[in-house]
mmCIF file of C-alpha atoms in Angstrom:
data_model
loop_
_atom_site.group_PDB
_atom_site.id
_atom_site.type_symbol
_atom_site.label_atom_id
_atom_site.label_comp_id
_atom_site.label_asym_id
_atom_site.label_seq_id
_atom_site.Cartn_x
_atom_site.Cartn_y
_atom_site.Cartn_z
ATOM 1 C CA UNK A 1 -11.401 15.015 9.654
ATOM 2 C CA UNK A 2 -11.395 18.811 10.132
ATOM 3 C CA UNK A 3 -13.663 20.450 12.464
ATOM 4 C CA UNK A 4 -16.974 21.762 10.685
ATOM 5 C CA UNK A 5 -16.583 25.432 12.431
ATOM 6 C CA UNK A 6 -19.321 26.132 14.768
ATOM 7 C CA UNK A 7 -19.561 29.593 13.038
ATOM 8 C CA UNK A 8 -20.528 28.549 9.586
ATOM 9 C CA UNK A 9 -24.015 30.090 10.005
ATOM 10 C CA UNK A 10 -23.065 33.009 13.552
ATOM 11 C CA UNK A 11 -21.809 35.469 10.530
ATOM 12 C CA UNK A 12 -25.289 37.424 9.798
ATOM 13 C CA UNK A 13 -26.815 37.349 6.299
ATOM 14 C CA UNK A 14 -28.735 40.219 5.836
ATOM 15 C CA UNK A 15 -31.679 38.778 3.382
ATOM 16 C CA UNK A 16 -32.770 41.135 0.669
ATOM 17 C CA UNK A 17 -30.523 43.923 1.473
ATOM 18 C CA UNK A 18 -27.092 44.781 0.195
ATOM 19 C CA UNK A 19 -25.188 44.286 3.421
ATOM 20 C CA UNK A 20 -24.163 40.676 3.350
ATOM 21 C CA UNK A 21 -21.009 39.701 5.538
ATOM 22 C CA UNK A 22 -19.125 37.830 3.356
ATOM 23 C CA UNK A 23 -18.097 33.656 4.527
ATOM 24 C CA UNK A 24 -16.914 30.477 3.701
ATOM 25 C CA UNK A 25 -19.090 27.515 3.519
ATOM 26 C CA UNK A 26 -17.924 23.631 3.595
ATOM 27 C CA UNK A 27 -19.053 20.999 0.590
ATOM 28 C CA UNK A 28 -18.243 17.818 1.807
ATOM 29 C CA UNK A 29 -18.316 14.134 -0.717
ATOM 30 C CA UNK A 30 -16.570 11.315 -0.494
ATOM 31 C CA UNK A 31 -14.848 11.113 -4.012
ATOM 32 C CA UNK A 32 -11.306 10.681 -4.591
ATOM 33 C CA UNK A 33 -9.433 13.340 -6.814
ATOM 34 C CA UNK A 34 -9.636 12.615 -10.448
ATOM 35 C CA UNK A 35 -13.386 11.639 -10.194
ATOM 36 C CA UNK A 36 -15.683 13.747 -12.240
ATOM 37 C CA UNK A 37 -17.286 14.443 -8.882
ATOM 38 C CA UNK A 38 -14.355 16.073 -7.443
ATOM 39 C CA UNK A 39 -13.983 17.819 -10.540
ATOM 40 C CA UNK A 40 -17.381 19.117 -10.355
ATOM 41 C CA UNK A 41 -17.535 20.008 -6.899
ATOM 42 C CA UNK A 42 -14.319 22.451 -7.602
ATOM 43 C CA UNK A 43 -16.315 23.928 -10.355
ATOM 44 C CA UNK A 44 -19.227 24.109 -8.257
ATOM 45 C CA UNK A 45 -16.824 26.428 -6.043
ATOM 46 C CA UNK A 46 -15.714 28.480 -8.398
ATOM 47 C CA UNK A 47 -18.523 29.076 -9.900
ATOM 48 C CA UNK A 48 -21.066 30.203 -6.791
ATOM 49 C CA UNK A 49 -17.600 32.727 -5.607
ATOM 50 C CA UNK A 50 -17.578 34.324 -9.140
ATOM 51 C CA UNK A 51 -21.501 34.617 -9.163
ATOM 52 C CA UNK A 52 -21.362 36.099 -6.019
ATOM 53 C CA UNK A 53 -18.514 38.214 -6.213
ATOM 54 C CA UNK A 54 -16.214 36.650 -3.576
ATOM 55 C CA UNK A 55 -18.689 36.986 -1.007
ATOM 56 C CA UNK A 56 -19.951 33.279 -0.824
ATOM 57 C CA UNK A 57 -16.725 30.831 -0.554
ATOM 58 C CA UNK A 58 -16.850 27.016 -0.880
ATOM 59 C CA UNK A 59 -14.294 25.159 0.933
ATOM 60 C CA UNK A 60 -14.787 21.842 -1.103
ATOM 61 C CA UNK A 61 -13.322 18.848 1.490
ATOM 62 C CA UNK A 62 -13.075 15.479 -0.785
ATOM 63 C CA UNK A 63 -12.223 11.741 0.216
ATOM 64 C CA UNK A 64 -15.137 12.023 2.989
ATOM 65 C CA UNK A 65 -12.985 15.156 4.803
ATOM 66 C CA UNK A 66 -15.615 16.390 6.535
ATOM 67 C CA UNK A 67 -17.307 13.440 7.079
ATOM 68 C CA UNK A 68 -18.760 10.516 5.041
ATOM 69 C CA UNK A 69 -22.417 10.871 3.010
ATOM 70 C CA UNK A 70 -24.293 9.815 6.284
ATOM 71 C CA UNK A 71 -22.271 12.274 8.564
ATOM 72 C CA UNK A 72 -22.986 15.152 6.125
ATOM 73 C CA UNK A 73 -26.869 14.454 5.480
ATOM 74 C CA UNK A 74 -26.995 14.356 9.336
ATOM 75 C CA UNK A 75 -24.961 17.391 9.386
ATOM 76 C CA UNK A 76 -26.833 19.432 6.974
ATOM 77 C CA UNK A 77 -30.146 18.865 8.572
ATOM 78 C CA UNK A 78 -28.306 20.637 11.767
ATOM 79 C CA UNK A 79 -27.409 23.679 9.770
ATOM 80 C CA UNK A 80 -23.630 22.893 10.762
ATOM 81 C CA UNK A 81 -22.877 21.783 7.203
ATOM 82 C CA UNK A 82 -23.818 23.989 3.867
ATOM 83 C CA UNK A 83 -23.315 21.476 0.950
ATOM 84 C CA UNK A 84 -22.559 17.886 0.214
ATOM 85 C CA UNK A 85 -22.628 15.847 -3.295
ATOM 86 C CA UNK A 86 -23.676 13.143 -1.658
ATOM 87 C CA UNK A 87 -24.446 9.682 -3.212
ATOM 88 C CA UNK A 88 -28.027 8.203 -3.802
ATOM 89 C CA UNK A 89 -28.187 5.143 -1.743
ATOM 90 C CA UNK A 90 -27.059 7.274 1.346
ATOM 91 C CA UNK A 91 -29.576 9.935 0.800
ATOM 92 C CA UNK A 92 -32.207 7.292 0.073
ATOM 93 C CA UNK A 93 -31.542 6.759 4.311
ATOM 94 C CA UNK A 94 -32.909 9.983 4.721
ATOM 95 C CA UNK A 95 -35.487 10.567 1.861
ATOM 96 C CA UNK A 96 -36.036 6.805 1.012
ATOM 97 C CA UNK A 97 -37.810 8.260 -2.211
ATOM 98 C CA UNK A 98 -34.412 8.524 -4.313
ATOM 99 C CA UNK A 99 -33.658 5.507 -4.185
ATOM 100 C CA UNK A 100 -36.419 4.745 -6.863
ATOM 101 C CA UNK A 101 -33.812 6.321 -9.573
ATOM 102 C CA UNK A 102 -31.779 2.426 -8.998
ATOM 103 C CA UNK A 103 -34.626 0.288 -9.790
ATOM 104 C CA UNK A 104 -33.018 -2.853 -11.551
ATOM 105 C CA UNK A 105 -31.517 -2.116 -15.434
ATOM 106 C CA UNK A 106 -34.168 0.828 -15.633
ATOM 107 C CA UNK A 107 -32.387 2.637 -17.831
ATOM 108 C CA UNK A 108 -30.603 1.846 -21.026
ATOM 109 C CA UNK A 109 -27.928 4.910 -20.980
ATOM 110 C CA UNK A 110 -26.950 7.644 -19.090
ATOM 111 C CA UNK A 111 -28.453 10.269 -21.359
ATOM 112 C CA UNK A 112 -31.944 8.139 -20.599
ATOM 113 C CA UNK A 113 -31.053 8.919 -17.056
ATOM 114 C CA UNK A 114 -30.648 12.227 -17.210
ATOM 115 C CA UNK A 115 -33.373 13.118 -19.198
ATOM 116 C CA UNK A 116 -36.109 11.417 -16.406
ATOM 117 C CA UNK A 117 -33.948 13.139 -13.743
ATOM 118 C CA UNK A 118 -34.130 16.240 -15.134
ATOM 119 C CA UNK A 119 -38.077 16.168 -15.417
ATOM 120 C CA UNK A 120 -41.041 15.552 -13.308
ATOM 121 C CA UNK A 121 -38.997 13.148 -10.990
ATOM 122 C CA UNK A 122 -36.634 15.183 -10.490
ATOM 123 C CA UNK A 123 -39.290 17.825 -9.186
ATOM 124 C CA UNK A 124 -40.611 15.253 -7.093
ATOM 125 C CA UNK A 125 -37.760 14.456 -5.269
ATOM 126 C CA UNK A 126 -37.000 17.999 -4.739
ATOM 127 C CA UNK A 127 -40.269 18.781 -2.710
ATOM 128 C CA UNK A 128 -39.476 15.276 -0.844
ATOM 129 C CA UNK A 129 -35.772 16.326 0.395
ATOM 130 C CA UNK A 130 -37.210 19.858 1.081
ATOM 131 C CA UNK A 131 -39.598 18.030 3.439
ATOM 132 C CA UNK A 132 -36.631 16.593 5.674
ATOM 133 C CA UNK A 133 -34.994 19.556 5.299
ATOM 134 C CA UNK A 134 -32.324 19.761 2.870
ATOM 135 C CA UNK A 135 -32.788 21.262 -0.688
ATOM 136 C CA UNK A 136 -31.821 19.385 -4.263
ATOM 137 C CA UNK A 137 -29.792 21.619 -5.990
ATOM 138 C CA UNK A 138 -29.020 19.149 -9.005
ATOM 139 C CA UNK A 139 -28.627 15.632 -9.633
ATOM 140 C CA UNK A 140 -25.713 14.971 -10.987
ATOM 141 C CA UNK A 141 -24.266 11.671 -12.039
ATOM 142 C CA UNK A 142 -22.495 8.815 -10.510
ATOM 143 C CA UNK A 143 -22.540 6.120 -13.598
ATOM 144 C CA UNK A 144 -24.343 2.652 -14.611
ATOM 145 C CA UNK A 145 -22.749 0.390 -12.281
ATOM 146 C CA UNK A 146 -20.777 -2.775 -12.556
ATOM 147 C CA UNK A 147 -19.578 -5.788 -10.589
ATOM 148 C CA UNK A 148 -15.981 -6.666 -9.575
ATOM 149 C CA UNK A 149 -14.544 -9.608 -7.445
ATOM 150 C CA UNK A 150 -11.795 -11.709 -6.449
ATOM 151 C CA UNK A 151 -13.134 -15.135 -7.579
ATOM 152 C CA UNK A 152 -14.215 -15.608 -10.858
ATOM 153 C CA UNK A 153 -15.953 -13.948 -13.867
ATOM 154 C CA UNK A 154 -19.691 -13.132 -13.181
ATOM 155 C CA UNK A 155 -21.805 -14.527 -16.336
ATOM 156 C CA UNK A 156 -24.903 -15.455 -15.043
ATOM 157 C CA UNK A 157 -27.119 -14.653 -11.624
ATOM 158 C CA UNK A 158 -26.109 -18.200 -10.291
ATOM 159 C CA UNK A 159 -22.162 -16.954 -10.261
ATOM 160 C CA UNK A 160 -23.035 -14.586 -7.691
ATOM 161 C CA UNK A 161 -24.008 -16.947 -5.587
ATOM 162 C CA UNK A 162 -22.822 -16.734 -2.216
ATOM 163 C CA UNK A 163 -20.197 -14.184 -2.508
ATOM 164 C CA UNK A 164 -19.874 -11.690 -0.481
ATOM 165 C CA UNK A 165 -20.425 -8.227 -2.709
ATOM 166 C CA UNK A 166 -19.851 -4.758 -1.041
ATOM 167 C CA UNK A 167 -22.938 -2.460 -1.521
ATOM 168 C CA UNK A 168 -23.688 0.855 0.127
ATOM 169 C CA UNK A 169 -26.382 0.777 3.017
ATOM 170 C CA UNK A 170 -28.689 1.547 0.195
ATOM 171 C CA UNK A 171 -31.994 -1.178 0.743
ATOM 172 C CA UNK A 172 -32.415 -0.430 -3.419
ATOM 173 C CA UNK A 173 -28.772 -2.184 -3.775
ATOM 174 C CA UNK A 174 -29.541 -4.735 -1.387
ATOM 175 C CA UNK A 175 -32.483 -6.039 -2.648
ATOM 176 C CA UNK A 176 -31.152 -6.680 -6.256
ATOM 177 C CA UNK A 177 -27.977 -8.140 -5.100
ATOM 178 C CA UNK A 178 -30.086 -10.258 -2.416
ATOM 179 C CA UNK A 179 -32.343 -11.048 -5.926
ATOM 180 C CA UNK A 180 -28.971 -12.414 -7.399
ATOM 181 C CA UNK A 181 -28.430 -14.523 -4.539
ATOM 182 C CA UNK A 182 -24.829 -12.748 -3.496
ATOM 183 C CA UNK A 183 -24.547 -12.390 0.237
ATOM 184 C CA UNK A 184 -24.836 -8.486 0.354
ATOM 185 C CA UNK A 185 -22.834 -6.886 2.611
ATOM 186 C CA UNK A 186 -23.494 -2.987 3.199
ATOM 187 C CA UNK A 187 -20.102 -0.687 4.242
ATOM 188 C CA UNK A 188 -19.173 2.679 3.872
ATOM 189 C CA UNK A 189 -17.156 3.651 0.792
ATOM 190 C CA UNK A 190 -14.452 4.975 3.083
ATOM 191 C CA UNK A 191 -14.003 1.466 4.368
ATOM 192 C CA UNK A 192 -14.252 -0.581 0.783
ATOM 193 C CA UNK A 193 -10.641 -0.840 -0.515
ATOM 194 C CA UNK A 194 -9.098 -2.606 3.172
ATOM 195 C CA UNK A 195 -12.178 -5.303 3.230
ATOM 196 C CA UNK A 196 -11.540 -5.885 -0.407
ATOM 197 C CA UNK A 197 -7.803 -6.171 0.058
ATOM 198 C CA UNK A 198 -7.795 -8.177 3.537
ATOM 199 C CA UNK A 199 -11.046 -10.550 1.423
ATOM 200 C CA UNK A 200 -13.626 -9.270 4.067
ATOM 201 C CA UNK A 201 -15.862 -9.224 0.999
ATOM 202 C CA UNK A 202 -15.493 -10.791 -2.259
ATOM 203 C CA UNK A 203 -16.611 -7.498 -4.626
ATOM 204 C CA UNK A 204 -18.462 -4.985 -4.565
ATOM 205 C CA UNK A 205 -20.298 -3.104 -7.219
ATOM 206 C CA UNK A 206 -19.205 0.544 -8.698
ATOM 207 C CA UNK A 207 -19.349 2.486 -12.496
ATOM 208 C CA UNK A 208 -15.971 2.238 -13.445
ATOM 209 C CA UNK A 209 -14.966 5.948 -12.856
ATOM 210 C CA UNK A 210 -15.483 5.184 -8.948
ATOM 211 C CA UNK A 211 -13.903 2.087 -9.152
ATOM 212 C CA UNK A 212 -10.636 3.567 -10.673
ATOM 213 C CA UNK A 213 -10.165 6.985 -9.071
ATOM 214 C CA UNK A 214 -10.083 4.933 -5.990
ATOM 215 C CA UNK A 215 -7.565 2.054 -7.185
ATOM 216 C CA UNK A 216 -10.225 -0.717 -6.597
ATOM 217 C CA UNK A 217 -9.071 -1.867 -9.740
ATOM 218 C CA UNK A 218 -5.595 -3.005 -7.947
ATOM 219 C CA UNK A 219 -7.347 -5.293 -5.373
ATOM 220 C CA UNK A 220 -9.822 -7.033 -7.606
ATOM 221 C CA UNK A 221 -9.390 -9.379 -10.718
ATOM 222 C CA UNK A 222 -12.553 -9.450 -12.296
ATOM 223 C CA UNK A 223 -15.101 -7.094 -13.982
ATOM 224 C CA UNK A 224 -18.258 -7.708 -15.124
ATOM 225 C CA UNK A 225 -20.126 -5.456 -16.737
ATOM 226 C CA UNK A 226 -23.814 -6.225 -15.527
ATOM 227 C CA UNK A 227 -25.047 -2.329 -15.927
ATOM 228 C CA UNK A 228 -27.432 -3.331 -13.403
ATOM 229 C CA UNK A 229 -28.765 -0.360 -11.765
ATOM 230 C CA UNK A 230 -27.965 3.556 -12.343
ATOM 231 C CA UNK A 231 -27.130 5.951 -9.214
ATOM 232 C CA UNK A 232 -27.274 9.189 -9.318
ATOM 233 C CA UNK A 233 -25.372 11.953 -6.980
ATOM 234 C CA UNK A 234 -27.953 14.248 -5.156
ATOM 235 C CA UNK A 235 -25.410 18.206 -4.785
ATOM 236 C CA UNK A 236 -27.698 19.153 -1.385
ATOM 237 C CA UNK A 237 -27.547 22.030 0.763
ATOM 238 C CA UNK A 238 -28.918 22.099 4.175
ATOM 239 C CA UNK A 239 -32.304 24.267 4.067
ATOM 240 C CA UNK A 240 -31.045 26.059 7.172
ATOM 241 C CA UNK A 241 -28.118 28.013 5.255
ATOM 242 C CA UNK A 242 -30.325 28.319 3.036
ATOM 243 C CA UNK A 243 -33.168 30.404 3.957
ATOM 244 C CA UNK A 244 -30.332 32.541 5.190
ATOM 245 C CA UNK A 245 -29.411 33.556 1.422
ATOM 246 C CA UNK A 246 -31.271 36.131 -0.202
ATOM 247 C CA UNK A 247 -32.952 34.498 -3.967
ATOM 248 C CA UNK A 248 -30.128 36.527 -5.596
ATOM 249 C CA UNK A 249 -27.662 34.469 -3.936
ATOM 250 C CA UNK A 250 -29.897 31.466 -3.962
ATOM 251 C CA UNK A 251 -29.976 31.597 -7.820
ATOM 252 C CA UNK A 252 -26.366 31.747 -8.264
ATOM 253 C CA UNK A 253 -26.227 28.761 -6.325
ATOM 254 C CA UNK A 254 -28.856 26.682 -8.472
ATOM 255 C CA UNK A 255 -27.288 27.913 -11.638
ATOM 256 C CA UNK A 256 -23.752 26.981 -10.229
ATOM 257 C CA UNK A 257 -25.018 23.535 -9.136
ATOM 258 C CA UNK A 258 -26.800 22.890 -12.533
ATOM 259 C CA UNK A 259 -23.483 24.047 -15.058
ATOM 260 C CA UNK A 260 -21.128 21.853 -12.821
ATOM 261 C CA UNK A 261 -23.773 19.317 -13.510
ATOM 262 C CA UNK A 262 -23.304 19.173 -17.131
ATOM 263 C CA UNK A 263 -19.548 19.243 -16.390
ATOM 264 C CA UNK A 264 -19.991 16.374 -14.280
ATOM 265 C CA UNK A 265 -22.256 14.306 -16.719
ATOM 266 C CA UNK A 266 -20.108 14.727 -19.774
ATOM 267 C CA UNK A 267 -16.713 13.708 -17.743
ATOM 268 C CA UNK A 268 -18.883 10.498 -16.506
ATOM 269 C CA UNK A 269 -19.839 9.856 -19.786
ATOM 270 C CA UNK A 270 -16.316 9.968 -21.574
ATOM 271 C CA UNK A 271 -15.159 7.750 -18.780
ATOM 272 C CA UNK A 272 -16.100 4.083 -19.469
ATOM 273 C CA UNK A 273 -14.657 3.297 -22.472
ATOM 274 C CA UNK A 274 -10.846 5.135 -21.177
ATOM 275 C CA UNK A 275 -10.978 3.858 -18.304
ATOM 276 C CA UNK A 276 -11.968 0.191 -19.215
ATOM 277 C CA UNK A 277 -8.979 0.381 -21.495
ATOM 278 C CA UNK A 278 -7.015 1.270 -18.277
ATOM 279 C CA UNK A 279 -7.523 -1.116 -16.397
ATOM 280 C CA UNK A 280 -7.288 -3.723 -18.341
ATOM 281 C CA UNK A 281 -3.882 -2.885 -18.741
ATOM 282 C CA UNK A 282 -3.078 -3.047 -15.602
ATOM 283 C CA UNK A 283 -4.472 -6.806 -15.549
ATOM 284 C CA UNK A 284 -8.270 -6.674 -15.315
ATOM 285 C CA UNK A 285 -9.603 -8.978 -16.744
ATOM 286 C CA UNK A 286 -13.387 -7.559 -18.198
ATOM 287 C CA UNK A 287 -16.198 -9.676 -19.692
ATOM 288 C CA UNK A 288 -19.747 -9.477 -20.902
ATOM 289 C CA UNK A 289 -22.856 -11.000 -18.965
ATOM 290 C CA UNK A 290 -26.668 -12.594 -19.989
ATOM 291 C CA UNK A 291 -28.218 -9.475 -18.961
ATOM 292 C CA UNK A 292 -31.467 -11.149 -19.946
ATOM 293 C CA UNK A 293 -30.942 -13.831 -17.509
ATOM 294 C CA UNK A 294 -30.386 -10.490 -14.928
ATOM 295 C CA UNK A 295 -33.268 -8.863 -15.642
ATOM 296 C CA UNK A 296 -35.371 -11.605 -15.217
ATOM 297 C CA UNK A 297 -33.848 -12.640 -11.723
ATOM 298 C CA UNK A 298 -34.431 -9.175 -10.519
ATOM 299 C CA UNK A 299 -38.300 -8.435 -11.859
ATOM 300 C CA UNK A 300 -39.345 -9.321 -8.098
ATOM 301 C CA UNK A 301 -37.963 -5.872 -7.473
ATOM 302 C CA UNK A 302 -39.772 -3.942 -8.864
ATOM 303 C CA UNK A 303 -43.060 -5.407 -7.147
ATOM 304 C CA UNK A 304 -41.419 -4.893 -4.219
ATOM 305 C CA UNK A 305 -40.968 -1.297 -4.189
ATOM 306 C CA UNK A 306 -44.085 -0.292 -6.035
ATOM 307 C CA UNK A 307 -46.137 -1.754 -2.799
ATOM 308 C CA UNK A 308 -43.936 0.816 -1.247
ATOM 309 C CA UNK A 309 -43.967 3.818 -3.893
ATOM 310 C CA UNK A 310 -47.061 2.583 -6.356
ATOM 311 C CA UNK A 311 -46.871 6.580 -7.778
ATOM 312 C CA UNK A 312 -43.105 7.121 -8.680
ATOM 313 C CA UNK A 313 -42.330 4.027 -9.478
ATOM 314 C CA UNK A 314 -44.989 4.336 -12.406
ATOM 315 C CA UNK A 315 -43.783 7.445 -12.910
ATOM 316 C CA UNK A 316 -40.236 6.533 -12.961
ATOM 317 C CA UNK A 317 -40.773 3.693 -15.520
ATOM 318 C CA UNK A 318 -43.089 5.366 -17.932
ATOM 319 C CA UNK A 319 -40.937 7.729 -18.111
ATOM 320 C CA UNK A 320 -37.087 5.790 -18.665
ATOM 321 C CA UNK A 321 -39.623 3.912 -21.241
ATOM 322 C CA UNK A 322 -40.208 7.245 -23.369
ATOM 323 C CA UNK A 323 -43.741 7.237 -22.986
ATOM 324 C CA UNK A 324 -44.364 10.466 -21.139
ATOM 325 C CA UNK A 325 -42.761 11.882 -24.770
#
């Protein structure tokens, strides 16, 4: 891992006046090249050193190079780290609010998602990661997610039974999968592909763009496509940096954020049905599952967390239903 430079924040900003000594800030996410959040995050760069002329740099470090999602939310809250597309379950440690967005099969598509995300929720969340001291620039998108393993097709709930299934340390994940009755075992991303190649876990559950930029395709035979919860990735920036950004800047860096977002989004959405394709050529074998019978074993969820978060959890749901239309 490089060394976050103790001088990301010593060069002065001079807010509101013209003098501004130009630097380099660090993005870190833990996405593997060829992911649409890689791809994003580069456009990100670009995009903030064009708006700003050259004088606001973003030295993007993928594959968890400056540290995994934890390490960077930790980081940001510091002020030692500028940026990180981070991942929802992680950031759910920190503001346990996001992790509403993966209720159980709450939304039908990812255009559904997207369009909740992008409204009151969204604005919501935004004043809750402010609060613990890092600010939502966007949320882009990290896919409906699916369920590979080593052992057999996944039909029903009673197939997961017992298995082992990666999840991140997300509680939201760890609930359903609990719900299922899989033995749910959270772990880093960093660390997924050796504990699913040396059978430390059975599976582990991904959208297929994450599962194939990262070759988790090559140590798993099975995919089932159970759609069973949507994630979202939260593009942060520590509050720190940024009250040291005049709003010119600061308005570059929203807009930046919110056209690599559509970037993003569109490249996640063209992904499923290539990739699925891809993968089964290379000897995955993909079925269908009684997502009825899912839905159903996980409606204990959703009781669950609206003791915890009565307000967006309505919220949440009348809005992936269409009603607040």
């Amino acid at each position: 891992m490089k060394l976050i430079s103790s001088m990301l924040i010593a060069s002065s900003v001079l807010v509101g006046s013209s003098a501004f000594a130009a630097q380099t800030f660090q993005m870190a996410h833990n996405a593997a090249e060829g992911n649409p959040k890689w791809e994003a995050s580069e456009k990100f760069a670009q995009l903030v050193e064009e708006g700003t002329n050259g004088d606001i740099k973003i030295d993007v470090g993928g594959n968890a190079q400056y540290g995994d999602d934890a390490e960077a939310l930790t980081q940001m809250r510091l002020g030692t780290l500028a940026f990180s597309a981070n991942s929802q379950g992680t950031t759910s440690s920190v503001v346990p609010q996001f992790a509403v967005l993966g209720l159980p099969f709450l939304f039908d598509s990812l255009p559904d998602a997207w369009r909740v995300m992008d409204g009151e929720v969204g604005g919501e969340l935004k004043k809750m990661a402010e609060e613990k001291g890092l600010v939502l620039l966007a949320l882009w998108d990290n896919g409906i997610r699916n369920v590979s393993n080593n052992k057999h097709p996944i039909v029903e709930p009673k197939d997961l039974k017992g298995l082992k299934i990666r999840t991140p340390p997300d509680e939201m994940t760890v609930d359903i999968f609990e719900a299922l009755g899989a033995n749910a075992t959270p772990m880093n991303f960093s660390e997924l592909y050796i504990a699913l190649q040396q059978g430390v876990v059975d599976g582990q559950e991904n959208p297929l763009m994450n599962i194939y930029s990262s070759k988790l395709h090559e140590v798993q035979k099975y995919i089932s496509m159970t759609g069973h919860k949507y994630e979202s990735t939260p593009v942060l920036m520590s509050k720190m940096v940024w009250d040291t950004l005049s709003p010119e800047y600061q308005e570059v860096i929203v807009d930046a954020a919110e056209q690599a977002g559509e970037f993003n989004r569109q490249a996640s959405l063209e992904a499923d049905e290539e990739l699925r394709g891809k993968m089964e050529e290379a000897g995955v074998k993909f079925n269908d599952v009684d997502k009825p019978a899912f839905i159903e074993a996980t409606s204990g969820v959703y009781d669950a967390w609206r003791e915890k978060y009565p307000e967006l959890v309505d919220l949440v749901v009348k809005e992936a239903r269409g009603d607040a239309q």
